[in-house]
Amino acid sequence: SGDASSGGGRFRGVPILGALAAGLSARLAADPNFTFKLGMECLNDAIMISCVNLNDKGFKGYLNSLDFIIAQTTVSLMNDSTLVFLLAPTVGSAAGAASGPIGRLMATLPAHIFAKGNYTLAQRVQAYFFKMGLYGCIGTCTGFLGTTAVNTFATDQHTVVPKSCFAWSMFMGFSANTRYNLVNGLERVLDSTLSHNQALLKSLIVVMRLGNNYLGGLNWVIWSDYLKLKPMPIAEWNAKSDEEKKKLAFKEPCGASPH
């Protein structure tokens, strides 16, 4: 159905599911390839995480670290889904149904800086910075959940949670937000020029999103190395005083330098 609100009708008793269903309908109405793009984004990232860990740890080490890898992949897929969903264009009544000051602000802004529509330059710039703040908050939350999960599963090492939250917040707000705005802009051009050749269009989408994930991985490696966001042996962490742990959380390296 072209009416975005119709997608949430079946879930009126569950507000969150209703909102997600309506949002999905609005995105599919604007872009029939939305679910393909979302699926490829998540699949690309999951494969890349597995390949990186296999290359770094070997097959035996990969199996021994499977709990850690699952936690890492889960957090990454949460970030991917959020970025793709919130930056996708919409049509229908979803925007009109926005409530609250933040909802009304979002309704006046484009989904991304290159979105189709009669938006002013100021609105497009505002959209970029609004999404920067939004994704920074999301990065803080997913960084907290992911690092806590990793610390729970990987009982032989510890990563400092506050610094990890800060790292993910800045990474999502600056790197991911910028890259995904550019990806959406390029996809808008591809959609308008290759709509008659869906096979070529989808192939280019896969290649472009794979390249974006690879670039994002490089960005994260550089950023986390700069912050020295490295896990330390759990025995070394437990031996530190509360004051030393506070310094590690906000000022000093989280662990040993890369070897």
Short mmCIF file of N, CA, C and O in Angstrom, two decimals, residues 136-223:
data_model
loop_
_atom_site.label_atom_id
_atom_site.label_comp_id
_atom_site.label_asym_id
_atom_site.label_seq_id
_atom_site.Cartn_x
_atom_site.Cartn_y
_atom_site.Cartn_z
N GLY A 136 25.16 9.82 17.20
CA GLY A 136 26.08 9.84 18.33
C GLY A 136 25.45 9.21 19.56
O GLY A 136 26.08 8.43 20.28
N CYS A 137 24.16 9.54 19.79
CA CYS A 137 23.44 8.94 20.92
C CYS A 137 23.27 7.44 20.73
O CYS A 137 23.45 6.65 21.66
N ILE A 138 22.95 7.04 19.50
CA ILE A 138 22.79 5.61 19.20
C ILE A 138 24.12 4.89 19.40
O ILE A 138 24.17 3.79 19.96
N GLY A 139 25.21 5.51 18.96
CA GLY A 139 26.53 4.91 19.13
C GLY A 139 26.88 4.73 20.60
O GLY A 139 27.50 3.73 20.98
N THR A 140 26.50 5.71 21.43
CA THR A 140 26.75 5.58 22.86
C THR A 140 26.02 4.37 23.44
O THR A 140 26.59 3.59 24.20
N CYS A 141 24.76 4.22 23.05
CA CYS A 141 23.94 3.11 23.58
C CYS A 141 24.45 1.76 23.09
O CYS A 141 24.62 0.83 23.88
N THR A 142 24.70 1.65 21.78
CA THR A 142 25.16 0.37 21.25
C THR A 142 26.58 0.06 21.71
O THR A 142 26.93 -1.10 21.92
N GLY A 143 27.39 1.12 21.90
CA GLY A 143 28.74 0.90 22.44
C GLY A 143 28.68 0.35 23.85
O GLY A 143 29.44 -0.55 24.21
N PHE A 144 27.76 0.89 24.64
CA PHE A 144 27.59 0.38 26.01
C PHE A 144 27.12 -1.07 26.01
O PHE A 144 27.69 -1.93 26.71
N LEU A 145 26.09 -1.36 25.21
CA LEU A 145 25.55 -2.72 25.17
C LEU A 145 26.58 -3.70 24.64
O LEU A 145 26.77 -4.80 25.18
N GLY A 146 27.26 -3.30 23.56
CA GLY A 146 28.23 -4.20 22.94
C GLY A 146 29.44 -4.47 23.82
O GLY A 146 29.88 -5.61 23.95
N THR A 147 29.98 -3.41 24.42
CA THR A 147 31.17 -3.58 25.26
C THR A 147 30.83 -4.37 26.52
O THR A 147 31.61 -5.21 26.96
N THR A 148 29.64 -4.12 27.08
CA THR A 148 29.21 -4.89 28.24
C THR A 148 29.06 -6.36 27.89
O THR A 148 29.47 -7.25 28.65
N ALA A 149 28.51 -6.64 26.69
CA ALA A 149 28.35 -8.03 26.25
C ALA A 149 29.70 -8.69 26.04
O ALA A 149 29.93 -9.84 26.44
N VAL A 150 30.62 -7.96 25.41
CA VAL A 150 31.96 -8.51 25.16
C VAL A 150 32.66 -8.79 26.48
O VAL A 150 33.30 -9.83 26.66
N ASN A 151 32.58 -7.85 27.43
CA ASN A 151 33.21 -8.06 28.74
C ASN A 151 32.60 -9.26 29.47
O ASN A 151 33.27 -9.93 30.24
N THR A 152 31.32 -9.50 29.21
CA THR A 152 30.64 -10.65 29.83
C THR A 152 31.10 -11.96 29.21
O THR A 152 31.38 -12.93 29.91
N PHE A 153 31.18 -11.98 27.87
CA PHE A 153 31.54 -13.20 27.17
C PHE A 153 33.04 -13.49 27.24
O PHE A 153 33.46 -14.62 27.47
N ALA A 154 33.85 -12.46 27.00
CA ALA A 154 35.30 -12.64 26.99
C ALA A 154 35.83 -12.47 28.41
O ALA A 154 36.30 -11.40 28.79
N THR A 155 35.74 -13.51 29.20
CA THR A 155 36.05 -13.41 30.63
C THR A 155 37.53 -13.25 30.94
O THR A 155 37.91 -12.98 32.07
N ASP A 156 38.39 -13.41 29.91
CA ASP A 156 39.83 -13.29 30.15
C ASP A 156 40.36 -11.89 29.86
O ASP A 156 41.55 -11.64 29.98
N GLN A 157 39.47 -10.97 29.43
CA GLN A 157 39.92 -9.61 29.11
C GLN A 157 38.82 -8.61 29.45
O GLN A 157 37.67 -8.98 29.68
N HIS A 158 39.22 -7.34 29.49
CA HIS A 158 38.27 -6.29 29.85
C HIS A 158 38.52 -5.05 28.98
O HIS A 158 39.66 -4.62 28.81
N THR A 159 37.44 -4.49 28.45
CA THR A 159 37.50 -3.22 27.72
C THR A 159 36.77 -2.17 28.53
O THR A 159 35.67 -2.42 29.03
N VAL A 160 37.37 -1.00 28.68
CA VAL A 160 36.78 0.07 29.49
C VAL A 160 35.52 0.60 28.81
O VAL A 160 35.58 1.06 27.66
N VAL A 161 34.41 0.56 29.51
CA VAL A 161 33.11 0.89 28.92
C VAL A 161 32.97 2.38 28.56
O VAL A 161 32.56 2.70 27.44
N PRO A 162 33.28 3.34 29.46
CA PRO A 162 33.07 4.75 29.09
C PRO A 162 33.85 5.18 27.84
O PRO A 162 33.31 5.90 26.99
N LYS A 163 35.10 4.76 27.73
CA LYS A 163 35.88 5.14 26.56
C LYS A 163 35.33 4.48 25.29
O LYS A 163 35.32 5.09 24.22
N SER A 164 34.85 3.25 25.41
CA SER A 164 34.25 2.57 24.27
C SER A 164 32.98 3.30 23.82
O SER A 164 32.74 3.47 22.62
N CYS A 165 32.17 3.75 24.78
CA CYS A 165 30.96 4.50 24.44
C CYS A 165 31.30 5.79 23.71
O CYS A 165 30.66 6.15 22.72
N PHE A 166 32.32 6.48 24.20
CA PHE A 166 32.77 7.72 23.54
C PHE A 166 33.25 7.43 22.13
O PHE A 166 32.91 8.15 21.18
N ALA A 167 34.04 6.36 21.97
CA ALA A 167 34.58 6.00 20.65
C ALA A 167 33.46 5.72 19.66
O ALA A 167 33.46 6.21 18.52
N TRP A 168 32.46 4.92 20.09
CA TRP A 168 31.35 4.59 19.20
C TRP A 168 30.49 5.82 18.90
O TRP A 168 29.98 5.97 17.78
N SER A 169 30.30 6.67 19.88
CA SER A 169 29.51 7.88 19.68
C SER A 169 30.12 8.77 18.60
O SER A 169 29.43 9.22 17.67
N MET A 170 31.41 9.03 18.70
CA MET A 170 32.09 9.87 17.73
C MET A 170 32.16 9.20 16.36
O MET A 170 31.97 9.85 15.32
N PHE A 171 32.39 7.91 16.35
CA PHE A 171 32.47 7.17 15.08
C PHE A 171 31.13 7.21 14.35
O PHE A 171 31.08 7.47 13.15
N MET A 172 30.05 6.95 15.07
CA MET A 172 28.73 6.96 14.44
C MET A 172 28.34 8.36 13.98
O MET A 172 27.79 8.55 12.90
N GLY A 173 28.60 9.37 14.83
CA GLY A 173 28.19 10.73 14.52
C GLY A 173 28.94 11.34 13.35
O GLY A 173 28.36 12.03 12.52
N PHE A 174 30.25 11.09 13.29
CA PHE A 174 31.08 11.70 12.25
C PHE A 174 31.29 10.78 11.05
O PHE A 174 30.87 11.08 9.94
N SER A 175 31.96 9.66 11.27
CA SER A 175 32.32 8.78 10.15
C SER A 175 31.10 8.14 9.50
O SER A 175 30.86 8.28 8.29
N ALA A 176 30.31 7.41 10.29
CA ALA A 176 29.18 6.68 9.72
C ALA A 176 28.15 7.64 9.13
O ALA A 176 27.64 7.41 8.03
N ASN A 177 27.83 8.71 9.83
CA ASN A 177 26.86 9.67 9.33
C ASN A 177 27.29 10.27 7.99
O ASN A 177 26.50 10.35 7.04
N THR A 178 28.54 10.65 7.87
CA THR A 178 29.04 11.24 6.63
C THR A 178 29.03 10.22 5.50
O THR A 178 28.55 10.51 4.38
N ARG A 179 29.54 9.02 5.77
CA ARG A 179 29.62 7.99 4.71
C ARG A 179 28.24 7.58 4.22
O ARG A 179 28.01 7.44 3.02
N TYR A 180 27.29 7.40 5.15
CA TYR A 180 25.97 6.94 4.73
C TYR A 180 25.18 8.04 4.03
O TYR A 180 24.33 7.75 3.18
N ASN A 181 25.41 9.30 4.36
CA ASN A 181 24.81 10.38 3.58
C ASN A 181 25.31 10.35 2.14
O ASN A 181 24.53 10.50 1.20
N LEU A 182 26.62 10.12 1.97
CA LEU A 182 27.19 10.04 0.62
C LEU A 182 26.66 8.82 -0.13
O LEU A 182 26.33 8.91 -1.32
N VAL A 183 26.56 7.69 0.56
CA VAL A 183 26.03 6.48 -0.07
C VAL A 183 24.60 6.71 -0.56
O VAL A 183 24.25 6.34 -1.68
N ASN A 184 23.78 7.33 0.28
CA ASN A 184 22.40 7.59 -0.12
C ASN A 184 22.32 8.56 -1.29
O ASN A 184 21.45 8.43 -2.15
N GLY A 185 23.22 9.54 -1.32
CA GLY A 185 23.26 10.46 -2.45
C GLY A 185 23.63 9.76 -3.75
O GLY A 185 23.00 9.98 -4.79
N LEU A 186 24.64 8.89 -3.68
CA LEU A 186 25.03 8.14 -4.88
C LEU A 186 23.93 7.18 -5.31
O LEU A 186 23.69 7.00 -6.51
N GLU A 187 23.26 6.56 -4.34
CA GLU A 187 22.17 5.64 -4.70
C GLU A 187 21.00 6.38 -5.34
O GLU A 187 20.32 5.82 -6.20
N ARG A 188 20.77 7.62 -4.94
CA ARG A 188 19.71 8.40 -5.57
C ARG A 188 20.02 8.60 -7.05
O ARG A 188 19.13 8.47 -7.91
N VAL A 189 21.29 8.87 -7.36
CA VAL A 189 21.69 9.03 -8.77
C VAL A 189 21.53 7.71 -9.53
O VAL A 189 20.99 7.66 -10.64
N LEU A 190 21.98 6.62 -8.90
CA LEU A 190 21.88 5.31 -9.55
C LEU A 190 20.42 4.91 -9.76
O LEU A 190 20.07 4.36 -10.82
N ASP A 191 19.58 5.15 -8.78
CA ASP A 191 18.16 4.79 -8.89
C ASP A 191 17.49 5.51 -10.05
O ASP A 191 16.63 4.94 -10.75
N SER A 192 17.87 6.76 -10.25
CA SER A 192 17.22 7.55 -11.30
C SER A 192 17.76 7.23 -12.69
O SER A 192 17.06 7.43 -13.69
N THR A 193 18.99 6.73 -12.76
CA THR A 193 19.59 6.47 -14.08
C THR A 193 19.56 5.01 -14.50
O THR A 193 19.64 4.70 -15.69
N LEU A 194 19.42 4.09 -13.52
CA LEU A 194 19.47 2.66 -13.85
C LEU A 194 18.21 1.91 -13.42
O LEU A 194 18.24 0.69 -13.26
N SER A 195 17.10 2.63 -13.25
CA SER A 195 15.87 1.97 -12.81
C SER A 195 15.38 0.94 -13.83
O SER A 195 14.68 -0.01 -13.48
N HIS A 196 15.79 1.09 -15.09
CA HIS A 196 15.39 0.16 -16.15
C HIS A 196 16.22 -1.12 -16.14
O HIS A 196 15.87 -2.10 -16.80
N ASN A 197 17.33 -1.10 -15.41
CA ASN A 197 18.24 -2.26 -15.36
C ASN A 197 18.48 -2.63 -13.90
O ASN A 197 19.48 -2.27 -13.31
N GLN A 198 17.52 -3.37 -13.33
CA GLN A 198 17.58 -3.68 -11.91
C GLN A 198 18.78 -4.56 -11.54
O GLN A 198 19.34 -4.43 -10.45
N ALA A 199 19.17 -5.45 -12.43
CA ALA A 199 20.31 -6.34 -12.13
C ALA A 199 21.59 -5.53 -11.95
O ALA A 199 22.35 -5.73 -11.00
N LEU A 200 21.83 -4.59 -12.87
CA LEU A 200 23.02 -3.74 -12.78
C LEU A 200 22.92 -2.82 -11.58
O LEU A 200 23.90 -2.62 -10.85
N LEU A 201 21.73 -2.27 -11.35
CA LEU A 201 21.53 -1.37 -10.21
C LEU A 201 21.84 -2.08 -8.90
O LEU A 201 22.60 -1.56 -8.06
N LYS A 202 21.31 -3.27 -8.71
CA LYS A 202 21.53 -4.00 -7.46
C LYS A 202 22.99 -4.43 -7.32
O LYS A 202 23.53 -4.43 -6.20
N SER A 203 23.63 -4.76 -8.43
CA SER A 203 25.05 -5.13 -8.37
C SER A 203 25.89 -3.95 -7.90
O SER A 203 26.79 -4.10 -7.06
N LEU A 204 25.60 -2.76 -8.43
CA LEU A 204 26.35 -1.58 -8.03
C LEU A 204 26.07 -1.20 -6.58
O LEU A 204 26.96 -0.73 -5.87
N ILE A 205 24.84 -1.42 -6.13
CA ILE A 205 24.49 -1.15 -4.73
C ILE A 205 25.32 -2.05 -3.80
O ILE A 205 25.87 -1.60 -2.80
N VAL A 206 25.43 -3.34 -4.16
CA VAL A 206 26.21 -4.27 -3.36
C VAL A 206 27.67 -3.85 -3.29
O VAL A 206 28.28 -3.79 -2.22
N VAL A 207 28.25 -3.51 -4.44
CA VAL A 207 29.66 -3.12 -4.50
C VAL A 207 29.89 -1.85 -3.70
O VAL A 207 30.85 -1.74 -2.92
N MET A 208 28.99 -0.87 -3.86
CA MET A 208 29.16 0.41 -3.17
C MET A 208 29.04 0.25 -1.65
O MET A 208 29.83 0.81 -0.89
N ARG A 209 28.07 -0.52 -1.21
CA ARG A 209 27.89 -0.71 0.23
C ARG A 209 29.00 -1.57 0.82
O ARG A 209 29.38 -1.38 1.98
N LEU A 210 29.51 -2.51 0.04
CA LEU A 210 30.65 -3.29 0.51
C LEU A 210 31.87 -2.39 0.69
O LEU A 210 32.59 -2.47 1.68
N GLY A 211 32.09 -1.50 -0.30
CA GLY A 211 33.19 -0.55 -0.19
C GLY A 211 33.01 0.39 0.99
O GLY A 211 33.98 0.73 1.68
N ASN A 212 31.78 0.81 1.24
CA ASN A 212 31.51 1.68 2.37
C ASN A 212 31.82 0.98 3.69
O ASN A 212 32.40 1.57 4.60
N ASN A 213 31.44 -0.29 3.79
CA ASN A 213 31.73 -1.05 5.02
C ASN A 213 33.23 -1.23 5.21
O ASN A 213 33.74 -1.17 6.34
N TYR A 214 33.94 -1.46 4.11
CA TYR A 214 35.40 -1.61 4.20
C TYR A 214 36.04 -0.30 4.66
O TYR A 214 36.90 -0.30 5.54
N LEU A 215 35.59 0.80 4.08
CA LEU A 215 36.12 2.11 4.48
C LEU A 215 35.78 2.40 5.94
O LEU A 215 36.61 2.93 6.69
N GLY A 216 34.57 2.03 6.35
CA GLY A 216 34.18 2.22 7.74
C GLY A 216 35.06 1.41 8.68
O GLY A 216 35.43 1.87 9.76
N GLY A 217 35.39 0.17 8.26
CA GLY A 217 36.28 -0.66 9.07
C GLY A 217 37.65 -0.03 9.23
O GLY A 217 38.22 -0.03 10.33
N LEU A 218 38.17 0.53 8.14
CA LEU A 218 39.47 1.22 8.21
C LEU A 218 39.39 2.43 9.13
O LEU A 218 40.30 2.68 9.93
N ASN A 219 38.29 3.19 9.01
CA ASN A 219 38.10 4.35 9.88
C ASN A 219 38.10 3.95 11.35
O ASN A 219 38.71 4.61 12.20
N TRP A 220 37.41 2.84 11.64
CA TRP A 220 37.31 2.38 13.03
C TRP A 220 38.67 1.94 13.56
O TRP A 220 39.02 2.23 14.70
N VAL A 221 39.44 1.24 12.72
CA VAL A 221 40.77 0.80 13.15
C VAL A 221 41.65 2.00 13.48
O VAL A 221 42.32 2.04 14.52
N ILE A 222 41.64 3.02 12.61
CA ILE A 222 42.44 4.21 12.84
C ILE A 222 41.99 4.94 14.11
O ILE A 222 42.80 5.34 14.95
N TRP A 223 40.67 5.08 14.26
CA TRP A 223 40.12 5.81 15.40
C TRP A 223 40.36 5.07 16.71
O TRP A 223 40.78 5.66 17.71
#
